Coordinates of N, CA and C in Angstrom, one line a residue:
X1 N 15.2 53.5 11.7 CA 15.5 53.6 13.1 C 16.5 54.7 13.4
X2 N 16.1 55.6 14.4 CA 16.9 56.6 15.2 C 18.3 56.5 15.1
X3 N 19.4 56.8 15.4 CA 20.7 56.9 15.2 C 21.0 57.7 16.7
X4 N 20.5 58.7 17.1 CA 20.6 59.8 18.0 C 20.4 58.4 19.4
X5 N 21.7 58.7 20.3 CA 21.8 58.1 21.5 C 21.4 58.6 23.1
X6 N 20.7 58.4 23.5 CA 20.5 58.5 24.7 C 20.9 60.1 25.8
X7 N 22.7 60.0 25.8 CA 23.2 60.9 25.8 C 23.1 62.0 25.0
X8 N 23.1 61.7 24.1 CA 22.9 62.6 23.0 C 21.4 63.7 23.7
X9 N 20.8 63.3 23.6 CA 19.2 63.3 23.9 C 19.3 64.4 25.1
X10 N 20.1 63.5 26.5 CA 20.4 64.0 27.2 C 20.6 65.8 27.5
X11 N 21.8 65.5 26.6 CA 22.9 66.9 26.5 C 22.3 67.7 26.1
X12 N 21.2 67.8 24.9 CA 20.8 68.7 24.1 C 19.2 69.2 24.9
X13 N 18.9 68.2 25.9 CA 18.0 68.8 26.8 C 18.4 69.5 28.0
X14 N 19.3 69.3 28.3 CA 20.6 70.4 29.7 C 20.5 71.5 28.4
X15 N 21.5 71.6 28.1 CA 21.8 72.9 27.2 C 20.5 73.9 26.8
X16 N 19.4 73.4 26.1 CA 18.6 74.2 25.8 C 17.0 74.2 26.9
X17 N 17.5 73.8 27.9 CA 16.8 74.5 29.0 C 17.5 75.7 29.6
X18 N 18.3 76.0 29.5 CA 19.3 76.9 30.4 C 19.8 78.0 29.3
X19 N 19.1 78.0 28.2 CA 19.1 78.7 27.0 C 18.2 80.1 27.3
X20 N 17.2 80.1 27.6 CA 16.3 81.3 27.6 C 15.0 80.6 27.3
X21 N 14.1 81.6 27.9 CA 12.9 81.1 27.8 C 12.4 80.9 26.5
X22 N 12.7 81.4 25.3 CA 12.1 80.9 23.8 C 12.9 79.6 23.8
X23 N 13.8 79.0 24.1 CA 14.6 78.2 23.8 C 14.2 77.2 24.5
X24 N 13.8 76.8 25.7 CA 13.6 76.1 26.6 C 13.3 75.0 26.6
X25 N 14.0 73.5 26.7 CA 13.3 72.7 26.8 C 12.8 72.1 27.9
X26 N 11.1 71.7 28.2 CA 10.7 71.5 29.7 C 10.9 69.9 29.7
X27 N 10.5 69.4 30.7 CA 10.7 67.6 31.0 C 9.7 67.1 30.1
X28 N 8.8 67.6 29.9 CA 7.7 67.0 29.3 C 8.3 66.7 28.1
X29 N 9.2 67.6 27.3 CA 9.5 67.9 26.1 C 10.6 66.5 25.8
X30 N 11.4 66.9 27.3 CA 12.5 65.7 27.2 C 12.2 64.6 27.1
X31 N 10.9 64.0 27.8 CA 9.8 62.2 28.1 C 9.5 62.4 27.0
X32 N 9.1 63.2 25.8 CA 8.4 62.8 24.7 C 9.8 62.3 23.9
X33 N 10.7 63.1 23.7 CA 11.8 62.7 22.7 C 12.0 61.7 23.3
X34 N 12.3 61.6 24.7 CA 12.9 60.2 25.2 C 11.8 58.8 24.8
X35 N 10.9 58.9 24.6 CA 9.8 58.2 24.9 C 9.9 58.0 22.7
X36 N 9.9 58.9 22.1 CA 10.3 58.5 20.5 C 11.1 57.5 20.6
X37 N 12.6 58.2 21.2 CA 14.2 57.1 20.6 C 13.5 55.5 21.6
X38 N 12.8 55.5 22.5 CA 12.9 54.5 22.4 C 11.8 53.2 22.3
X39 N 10.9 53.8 21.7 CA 10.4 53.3 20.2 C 11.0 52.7 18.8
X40 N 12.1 53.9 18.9 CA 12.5 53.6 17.7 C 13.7 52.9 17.7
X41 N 14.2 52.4 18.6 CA 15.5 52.3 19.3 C 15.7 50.7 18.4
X42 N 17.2 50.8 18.2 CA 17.6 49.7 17.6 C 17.7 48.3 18.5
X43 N 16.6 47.2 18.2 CA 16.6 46.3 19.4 C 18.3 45.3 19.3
X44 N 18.7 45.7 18.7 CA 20.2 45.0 18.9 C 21.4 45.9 19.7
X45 N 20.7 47.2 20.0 CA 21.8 48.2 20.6 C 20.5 48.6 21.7
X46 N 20.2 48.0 22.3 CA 19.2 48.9 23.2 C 19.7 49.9 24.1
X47 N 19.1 50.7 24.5 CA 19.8 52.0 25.6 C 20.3 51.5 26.8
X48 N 20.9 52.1 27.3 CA 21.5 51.7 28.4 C 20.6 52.1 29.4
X49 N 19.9 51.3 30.5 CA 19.0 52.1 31.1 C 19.8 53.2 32.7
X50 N 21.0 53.0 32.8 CA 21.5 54.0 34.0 C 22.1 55.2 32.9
X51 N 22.1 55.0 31.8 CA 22.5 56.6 31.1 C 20.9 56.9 31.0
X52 N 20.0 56.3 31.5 CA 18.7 56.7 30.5 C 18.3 57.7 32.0
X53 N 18.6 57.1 33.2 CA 18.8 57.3 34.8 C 19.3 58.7 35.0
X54 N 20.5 58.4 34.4 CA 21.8 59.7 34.8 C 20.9 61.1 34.0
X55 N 20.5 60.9 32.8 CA 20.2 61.8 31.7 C 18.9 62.1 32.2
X56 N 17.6 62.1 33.0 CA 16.9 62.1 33.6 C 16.7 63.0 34.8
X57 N 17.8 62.3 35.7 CA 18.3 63.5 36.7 C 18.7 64.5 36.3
X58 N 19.7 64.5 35.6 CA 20.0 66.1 34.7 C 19.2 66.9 34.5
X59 N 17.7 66.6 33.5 CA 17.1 67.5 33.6 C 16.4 67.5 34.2
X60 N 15.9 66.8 35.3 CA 15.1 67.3 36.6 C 16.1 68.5 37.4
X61 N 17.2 68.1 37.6 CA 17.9 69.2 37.9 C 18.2 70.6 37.6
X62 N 18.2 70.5 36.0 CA 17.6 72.2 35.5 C 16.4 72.7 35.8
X63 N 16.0 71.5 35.7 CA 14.5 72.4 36.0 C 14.0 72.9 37.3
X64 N 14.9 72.0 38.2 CA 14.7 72.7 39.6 C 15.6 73.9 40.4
X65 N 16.5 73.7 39.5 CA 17.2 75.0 39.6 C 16.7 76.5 39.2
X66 N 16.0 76.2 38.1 CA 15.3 77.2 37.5 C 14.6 77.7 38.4
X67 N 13.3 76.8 38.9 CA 12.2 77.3 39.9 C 12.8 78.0 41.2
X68 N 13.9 77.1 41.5 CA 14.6 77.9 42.6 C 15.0 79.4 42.3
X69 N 15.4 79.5 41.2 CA 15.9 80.9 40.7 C 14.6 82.3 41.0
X70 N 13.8 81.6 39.9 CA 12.8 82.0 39.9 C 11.9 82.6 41.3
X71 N 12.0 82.1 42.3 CA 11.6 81.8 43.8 C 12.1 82.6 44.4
X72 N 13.7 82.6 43.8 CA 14.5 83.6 45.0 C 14.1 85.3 44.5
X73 N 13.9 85.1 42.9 CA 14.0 86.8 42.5 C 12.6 87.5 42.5
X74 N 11.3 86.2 43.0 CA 10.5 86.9 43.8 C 10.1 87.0 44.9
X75 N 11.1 86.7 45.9 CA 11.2 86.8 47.3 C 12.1 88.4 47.4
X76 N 13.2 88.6 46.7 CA 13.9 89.6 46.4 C 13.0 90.8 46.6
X77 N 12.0 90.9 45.1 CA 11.5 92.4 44.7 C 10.5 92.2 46.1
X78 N 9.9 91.1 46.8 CA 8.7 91.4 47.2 C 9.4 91.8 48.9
X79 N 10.4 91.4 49.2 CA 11.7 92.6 50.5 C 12.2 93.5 50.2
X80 N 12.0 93.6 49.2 CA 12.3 95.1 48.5 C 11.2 96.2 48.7
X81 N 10.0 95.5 48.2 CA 9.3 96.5 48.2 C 9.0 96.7 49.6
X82 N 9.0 95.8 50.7 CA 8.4 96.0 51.7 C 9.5 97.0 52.5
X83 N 10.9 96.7 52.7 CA 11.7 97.8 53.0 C 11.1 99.4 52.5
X84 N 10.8 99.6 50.9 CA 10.8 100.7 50.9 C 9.6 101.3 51.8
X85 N 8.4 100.3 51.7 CA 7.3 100.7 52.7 C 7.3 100.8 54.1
X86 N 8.4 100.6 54.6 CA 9.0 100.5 55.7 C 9.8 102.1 55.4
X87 N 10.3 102.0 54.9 CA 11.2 103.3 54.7 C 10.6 104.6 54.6
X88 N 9.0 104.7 53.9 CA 8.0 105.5 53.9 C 8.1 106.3 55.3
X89 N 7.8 105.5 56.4 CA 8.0 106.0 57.7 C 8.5 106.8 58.2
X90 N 9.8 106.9 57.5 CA 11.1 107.7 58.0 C 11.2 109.0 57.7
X91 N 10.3 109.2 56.8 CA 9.4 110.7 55.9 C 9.3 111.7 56.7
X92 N 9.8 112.9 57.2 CA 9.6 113.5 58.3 C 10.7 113.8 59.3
X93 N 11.2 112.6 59.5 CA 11.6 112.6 60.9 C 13.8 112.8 60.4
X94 N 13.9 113.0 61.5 CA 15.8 113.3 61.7 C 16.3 112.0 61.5
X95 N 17.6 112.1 60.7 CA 18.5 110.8 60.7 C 19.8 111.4 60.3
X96 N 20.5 110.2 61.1 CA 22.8 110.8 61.1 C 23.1 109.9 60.1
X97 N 23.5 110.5 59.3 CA 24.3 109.9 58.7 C 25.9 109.8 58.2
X98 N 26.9 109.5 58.3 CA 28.3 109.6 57.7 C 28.9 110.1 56.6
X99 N 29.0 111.7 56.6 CA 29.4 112.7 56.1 C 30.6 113.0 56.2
X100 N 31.6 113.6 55.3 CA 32.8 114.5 56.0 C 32.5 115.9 55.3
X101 N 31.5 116.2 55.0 CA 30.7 117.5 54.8 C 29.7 117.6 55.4
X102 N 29.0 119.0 55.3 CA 27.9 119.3 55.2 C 27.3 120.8 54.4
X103 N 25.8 120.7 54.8 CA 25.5 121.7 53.9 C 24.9 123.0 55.2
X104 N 25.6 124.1 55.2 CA 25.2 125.1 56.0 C 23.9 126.0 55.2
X105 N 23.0 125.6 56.0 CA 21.8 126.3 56.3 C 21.2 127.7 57.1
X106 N 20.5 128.1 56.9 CA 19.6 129.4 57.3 C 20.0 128.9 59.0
X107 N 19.9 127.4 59.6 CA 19.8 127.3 60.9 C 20.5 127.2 61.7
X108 N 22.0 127.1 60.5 CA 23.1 126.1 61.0 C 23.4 124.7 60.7
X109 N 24.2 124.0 61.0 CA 24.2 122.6 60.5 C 25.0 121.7 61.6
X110 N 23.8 120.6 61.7 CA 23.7 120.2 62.5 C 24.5 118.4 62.6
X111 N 25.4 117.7 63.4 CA 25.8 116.9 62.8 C 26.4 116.0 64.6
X112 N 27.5 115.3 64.1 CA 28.0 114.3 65.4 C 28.6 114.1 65.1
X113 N 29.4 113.2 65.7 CA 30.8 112.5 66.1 C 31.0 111.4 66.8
X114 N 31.7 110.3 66.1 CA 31.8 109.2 66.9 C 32.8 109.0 68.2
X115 N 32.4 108.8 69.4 CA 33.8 109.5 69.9 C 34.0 107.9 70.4
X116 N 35.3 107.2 70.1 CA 35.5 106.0 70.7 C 35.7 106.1 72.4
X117 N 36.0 105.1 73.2 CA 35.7 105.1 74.4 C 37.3 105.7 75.1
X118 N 37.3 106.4 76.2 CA 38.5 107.1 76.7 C 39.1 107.8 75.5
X119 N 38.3 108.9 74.6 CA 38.6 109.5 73.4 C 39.6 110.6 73.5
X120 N 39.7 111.0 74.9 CA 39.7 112.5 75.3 C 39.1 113.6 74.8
X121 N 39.3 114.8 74.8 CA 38.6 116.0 74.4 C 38.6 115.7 72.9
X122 N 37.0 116.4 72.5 CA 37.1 115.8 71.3 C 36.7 117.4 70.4
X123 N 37.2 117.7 69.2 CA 37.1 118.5 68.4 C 36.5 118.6 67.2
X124 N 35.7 119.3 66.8 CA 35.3 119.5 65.8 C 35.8 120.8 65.0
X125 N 36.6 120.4 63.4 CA 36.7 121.5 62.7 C 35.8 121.5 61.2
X126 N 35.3 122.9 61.1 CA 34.7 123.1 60.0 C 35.5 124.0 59.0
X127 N 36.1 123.2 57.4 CA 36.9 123.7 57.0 C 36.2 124.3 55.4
X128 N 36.8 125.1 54.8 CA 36.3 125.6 53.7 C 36.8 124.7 52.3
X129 N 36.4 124.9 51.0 CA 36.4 124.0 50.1 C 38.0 123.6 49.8
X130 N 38.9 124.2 50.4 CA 40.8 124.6 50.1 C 41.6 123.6 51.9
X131 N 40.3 123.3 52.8 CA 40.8 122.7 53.9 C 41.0 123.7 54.4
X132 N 41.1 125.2 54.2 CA 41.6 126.3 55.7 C 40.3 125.7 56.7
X133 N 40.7 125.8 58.2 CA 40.1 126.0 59.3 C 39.2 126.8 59.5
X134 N 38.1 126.9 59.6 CA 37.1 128.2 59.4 C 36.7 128.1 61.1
X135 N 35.9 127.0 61.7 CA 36.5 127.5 63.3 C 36.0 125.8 63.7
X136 N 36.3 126.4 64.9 CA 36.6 124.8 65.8 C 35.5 124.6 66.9
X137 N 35.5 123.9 67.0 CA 34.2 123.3 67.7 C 34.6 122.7 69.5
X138 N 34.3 123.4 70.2 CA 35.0 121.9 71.4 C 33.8 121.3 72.4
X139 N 34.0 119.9 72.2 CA 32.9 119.5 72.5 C 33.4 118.6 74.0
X140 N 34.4 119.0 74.6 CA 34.7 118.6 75.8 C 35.2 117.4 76.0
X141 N 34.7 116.1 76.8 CA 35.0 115.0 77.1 C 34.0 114.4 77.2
X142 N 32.9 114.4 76.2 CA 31.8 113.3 76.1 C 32.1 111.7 76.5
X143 N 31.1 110.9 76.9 CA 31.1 109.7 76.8 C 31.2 108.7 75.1
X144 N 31.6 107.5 75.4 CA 31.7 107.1 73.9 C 30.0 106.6 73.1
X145 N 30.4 107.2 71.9 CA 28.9 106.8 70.9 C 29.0 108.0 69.9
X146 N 27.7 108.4 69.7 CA 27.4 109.4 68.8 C 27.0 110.2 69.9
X147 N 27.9 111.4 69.4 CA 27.8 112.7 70.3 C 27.5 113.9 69.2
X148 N 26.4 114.7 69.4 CA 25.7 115.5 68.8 C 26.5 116.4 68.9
X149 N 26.5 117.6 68.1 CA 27.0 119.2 68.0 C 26.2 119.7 66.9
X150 N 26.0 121.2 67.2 CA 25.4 121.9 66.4 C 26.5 123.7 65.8
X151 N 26.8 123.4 64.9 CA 27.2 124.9 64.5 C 26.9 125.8 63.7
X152 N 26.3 127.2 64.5 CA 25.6 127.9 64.2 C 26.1 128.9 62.9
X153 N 27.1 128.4 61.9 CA 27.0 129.1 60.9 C 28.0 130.0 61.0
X154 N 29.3 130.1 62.2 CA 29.7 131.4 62.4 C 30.9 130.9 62.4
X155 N 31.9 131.9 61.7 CA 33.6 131.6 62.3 C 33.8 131.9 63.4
X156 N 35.4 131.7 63.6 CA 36.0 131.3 65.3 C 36.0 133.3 65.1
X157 N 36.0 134.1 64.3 CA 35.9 135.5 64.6 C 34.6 135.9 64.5
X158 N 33.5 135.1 64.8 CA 32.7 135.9 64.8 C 31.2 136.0 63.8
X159 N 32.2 136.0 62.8 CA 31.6 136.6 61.1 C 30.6 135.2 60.7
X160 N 29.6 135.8 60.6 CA 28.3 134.9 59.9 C 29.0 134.6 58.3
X161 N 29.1 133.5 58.3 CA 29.7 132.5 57.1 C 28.3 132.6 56.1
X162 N 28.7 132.5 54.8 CA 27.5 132.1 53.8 C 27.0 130.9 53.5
X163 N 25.5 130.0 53.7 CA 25.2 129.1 52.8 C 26.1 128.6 52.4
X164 N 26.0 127.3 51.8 CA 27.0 126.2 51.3 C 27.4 124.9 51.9
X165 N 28.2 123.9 51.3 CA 29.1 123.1 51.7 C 30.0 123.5 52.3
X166 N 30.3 122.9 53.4 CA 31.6 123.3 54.4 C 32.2 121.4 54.6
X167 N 33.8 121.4 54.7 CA 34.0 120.5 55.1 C 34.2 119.9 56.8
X168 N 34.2 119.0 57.2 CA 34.1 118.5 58.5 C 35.6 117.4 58.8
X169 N 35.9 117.8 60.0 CA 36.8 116.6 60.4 C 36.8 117.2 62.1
X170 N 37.2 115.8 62.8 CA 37.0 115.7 64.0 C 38.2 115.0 64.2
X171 N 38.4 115.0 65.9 CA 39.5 114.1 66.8 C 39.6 113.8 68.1
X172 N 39.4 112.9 68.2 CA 39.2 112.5 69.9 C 40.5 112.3 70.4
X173 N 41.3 113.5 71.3 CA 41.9 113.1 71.6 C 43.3 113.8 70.5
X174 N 44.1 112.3 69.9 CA 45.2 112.8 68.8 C 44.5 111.7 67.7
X175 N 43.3 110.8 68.0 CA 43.1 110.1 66.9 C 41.6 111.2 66.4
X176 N 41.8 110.6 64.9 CA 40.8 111.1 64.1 C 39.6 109.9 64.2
X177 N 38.3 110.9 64.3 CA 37.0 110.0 64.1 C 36.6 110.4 63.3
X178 N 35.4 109.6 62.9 CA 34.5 110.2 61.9 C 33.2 110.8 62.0
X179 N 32.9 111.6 61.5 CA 31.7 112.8 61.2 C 30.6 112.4 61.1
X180 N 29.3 112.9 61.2 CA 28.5 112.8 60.3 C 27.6 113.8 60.5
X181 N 26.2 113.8 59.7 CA 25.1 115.1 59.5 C 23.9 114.5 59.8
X182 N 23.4 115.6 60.3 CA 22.2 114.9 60.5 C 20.6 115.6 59.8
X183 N 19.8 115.6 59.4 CA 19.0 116.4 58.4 C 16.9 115.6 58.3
X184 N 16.5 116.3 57.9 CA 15.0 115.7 57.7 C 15.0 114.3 56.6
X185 N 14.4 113.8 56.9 CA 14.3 113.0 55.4 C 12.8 113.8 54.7
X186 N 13.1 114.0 53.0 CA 12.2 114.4 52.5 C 11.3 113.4 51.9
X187 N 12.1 112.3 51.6 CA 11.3 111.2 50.9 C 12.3 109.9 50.9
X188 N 12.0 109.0 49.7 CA 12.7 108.1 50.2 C 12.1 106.9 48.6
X189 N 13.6 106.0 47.9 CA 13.4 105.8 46.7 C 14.1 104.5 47.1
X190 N 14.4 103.8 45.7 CA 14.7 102.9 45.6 C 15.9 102.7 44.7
X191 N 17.2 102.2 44.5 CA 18.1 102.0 43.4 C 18.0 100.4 43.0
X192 N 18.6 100.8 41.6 CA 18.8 98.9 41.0 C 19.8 97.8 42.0
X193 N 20.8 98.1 42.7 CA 21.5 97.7 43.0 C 21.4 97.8 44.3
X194 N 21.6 98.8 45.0 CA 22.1 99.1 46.2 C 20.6 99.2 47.5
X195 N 19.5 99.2 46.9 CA 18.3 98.7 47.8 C 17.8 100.9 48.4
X196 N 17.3 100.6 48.7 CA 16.4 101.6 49.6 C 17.4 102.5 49.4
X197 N 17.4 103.8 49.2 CA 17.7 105.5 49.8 C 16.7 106.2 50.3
X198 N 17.4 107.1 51.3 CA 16.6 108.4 51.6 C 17.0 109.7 51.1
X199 N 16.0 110.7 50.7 CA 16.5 111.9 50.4 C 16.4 112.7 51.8
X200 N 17.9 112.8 52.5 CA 18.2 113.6 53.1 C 18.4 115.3 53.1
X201 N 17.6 116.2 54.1 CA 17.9 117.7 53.5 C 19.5 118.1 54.0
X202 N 19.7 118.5 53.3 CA 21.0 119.3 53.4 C 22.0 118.1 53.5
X203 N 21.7 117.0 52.7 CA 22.9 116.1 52.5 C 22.8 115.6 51.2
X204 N 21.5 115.4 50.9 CA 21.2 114.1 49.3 C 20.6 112.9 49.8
X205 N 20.9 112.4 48.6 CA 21.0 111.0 48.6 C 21.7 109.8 49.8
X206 N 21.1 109.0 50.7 CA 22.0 108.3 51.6 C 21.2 106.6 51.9
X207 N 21.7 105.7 51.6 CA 21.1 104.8 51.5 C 20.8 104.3 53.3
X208 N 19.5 103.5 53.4 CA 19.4 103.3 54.3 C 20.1 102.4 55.3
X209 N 21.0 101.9 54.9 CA 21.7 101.3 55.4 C 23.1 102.1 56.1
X210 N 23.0 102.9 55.6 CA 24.0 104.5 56.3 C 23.5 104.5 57.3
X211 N 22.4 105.2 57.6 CA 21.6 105.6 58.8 C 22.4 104.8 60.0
X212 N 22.8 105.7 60.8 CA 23.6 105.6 62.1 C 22.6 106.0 63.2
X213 N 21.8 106.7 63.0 CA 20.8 107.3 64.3 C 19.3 108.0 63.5
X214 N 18.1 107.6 64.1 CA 17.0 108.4 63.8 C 16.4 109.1 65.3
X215 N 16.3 110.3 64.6 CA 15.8 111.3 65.8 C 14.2 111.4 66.0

């Protein structure tokens, strides 16, 4: 006769379901051993039948946990993938995103400002990699939102600037806002963690959840 208790039985069926798939014990596995000890069960010590109850629930409960798991991480990849397919779309076309750079192009570089509401006159300066002021932007007394500007590449004297990163900062008023750029999307990927990016030109990398405006 068996010696191994109920609990016993129990415990070692929790544990090695939640082990890994080579390890796993399923319910079936658990009804058969259960279904051995008590066969073999000593008729002067019989089982208790609410540990036989308790121990039961247990592992119905890994196991439905599991499936739940299971359920959620392919509900996951399969909103995943459909975002990116969704994201496909955006291939082509203009999007802002939240920069305190940008990248000056052949055309100029093109970007916005959030101006909060009663901002006053609001400013834009474009600074070189050291913060000097390279020239200033005045974009008047817009209404509040995303307010466009475009600068054509040139300092406050004149002189056509070279290609590159320039830095950006703005101010509505005496408070500081925030920046951003706006650019084509070339394509558009996926990360482990962080969900959907677009390859923005003249910015990089910017996940889609940045995206502040599509043009």
């Amino acid at each position: 006769m068996s010696d191994m208790g109920i609990a016993g039985i129990g415990s070692s069926a929790a544990k090695a379901a939640s082990a890994g798939k080579d390890k796993t014990l399923s319910q079936a596995d658990f009804l058969s051993l259960l279904t051995q000890q008590m066969r073999n069960q000593d008729p002067t010590k019989p089982m208790d039948s609410s540990q036989m109850l308790s121990q039961l629930a247990q592992i119905s409960q890994v196991s439905a946990t599991q499936s739940l798991q299971t359920s959620f991480d392919s509900l996951s990849q399969s909103l995943q993938g459909n975002q990116l397919l969704q994201a496909s779309g955006m291939v082509g076309r203009n999007v802002t995103v939240p920069s305190a750079a940008g990248q000056l192009q052949a055309g100029g570089l093109d970007g916005a400002v959030n101006v909060p509401a009663d901002g006053g006159t609001v400013l834009v300066q474009v600074t070189d990699a050291d913060g000097n002021v390279l020239r200033t932007l005045d974009l008047g007394t817009p209404t509040s939102g995303l307010v466009a500007f475009h600068w054509d590449g040139k300092g406050d004297d004149g002189t056509a600037l070279p290609t590159g990163t320039y830095g950006l900062k703005a101010q509505a008023g005496t408070t500081a806002v925030a920046t951003y750029v706006s650019g084509k999307v070339n394509g558009v990927g996926m990360t482990g963690s962080d969900g959907t990016y677009l390859d923005v030109d003249g910015f990089g990398g910017a996940l889609l959840s940045q995206v502040a405006q599509i043009n």
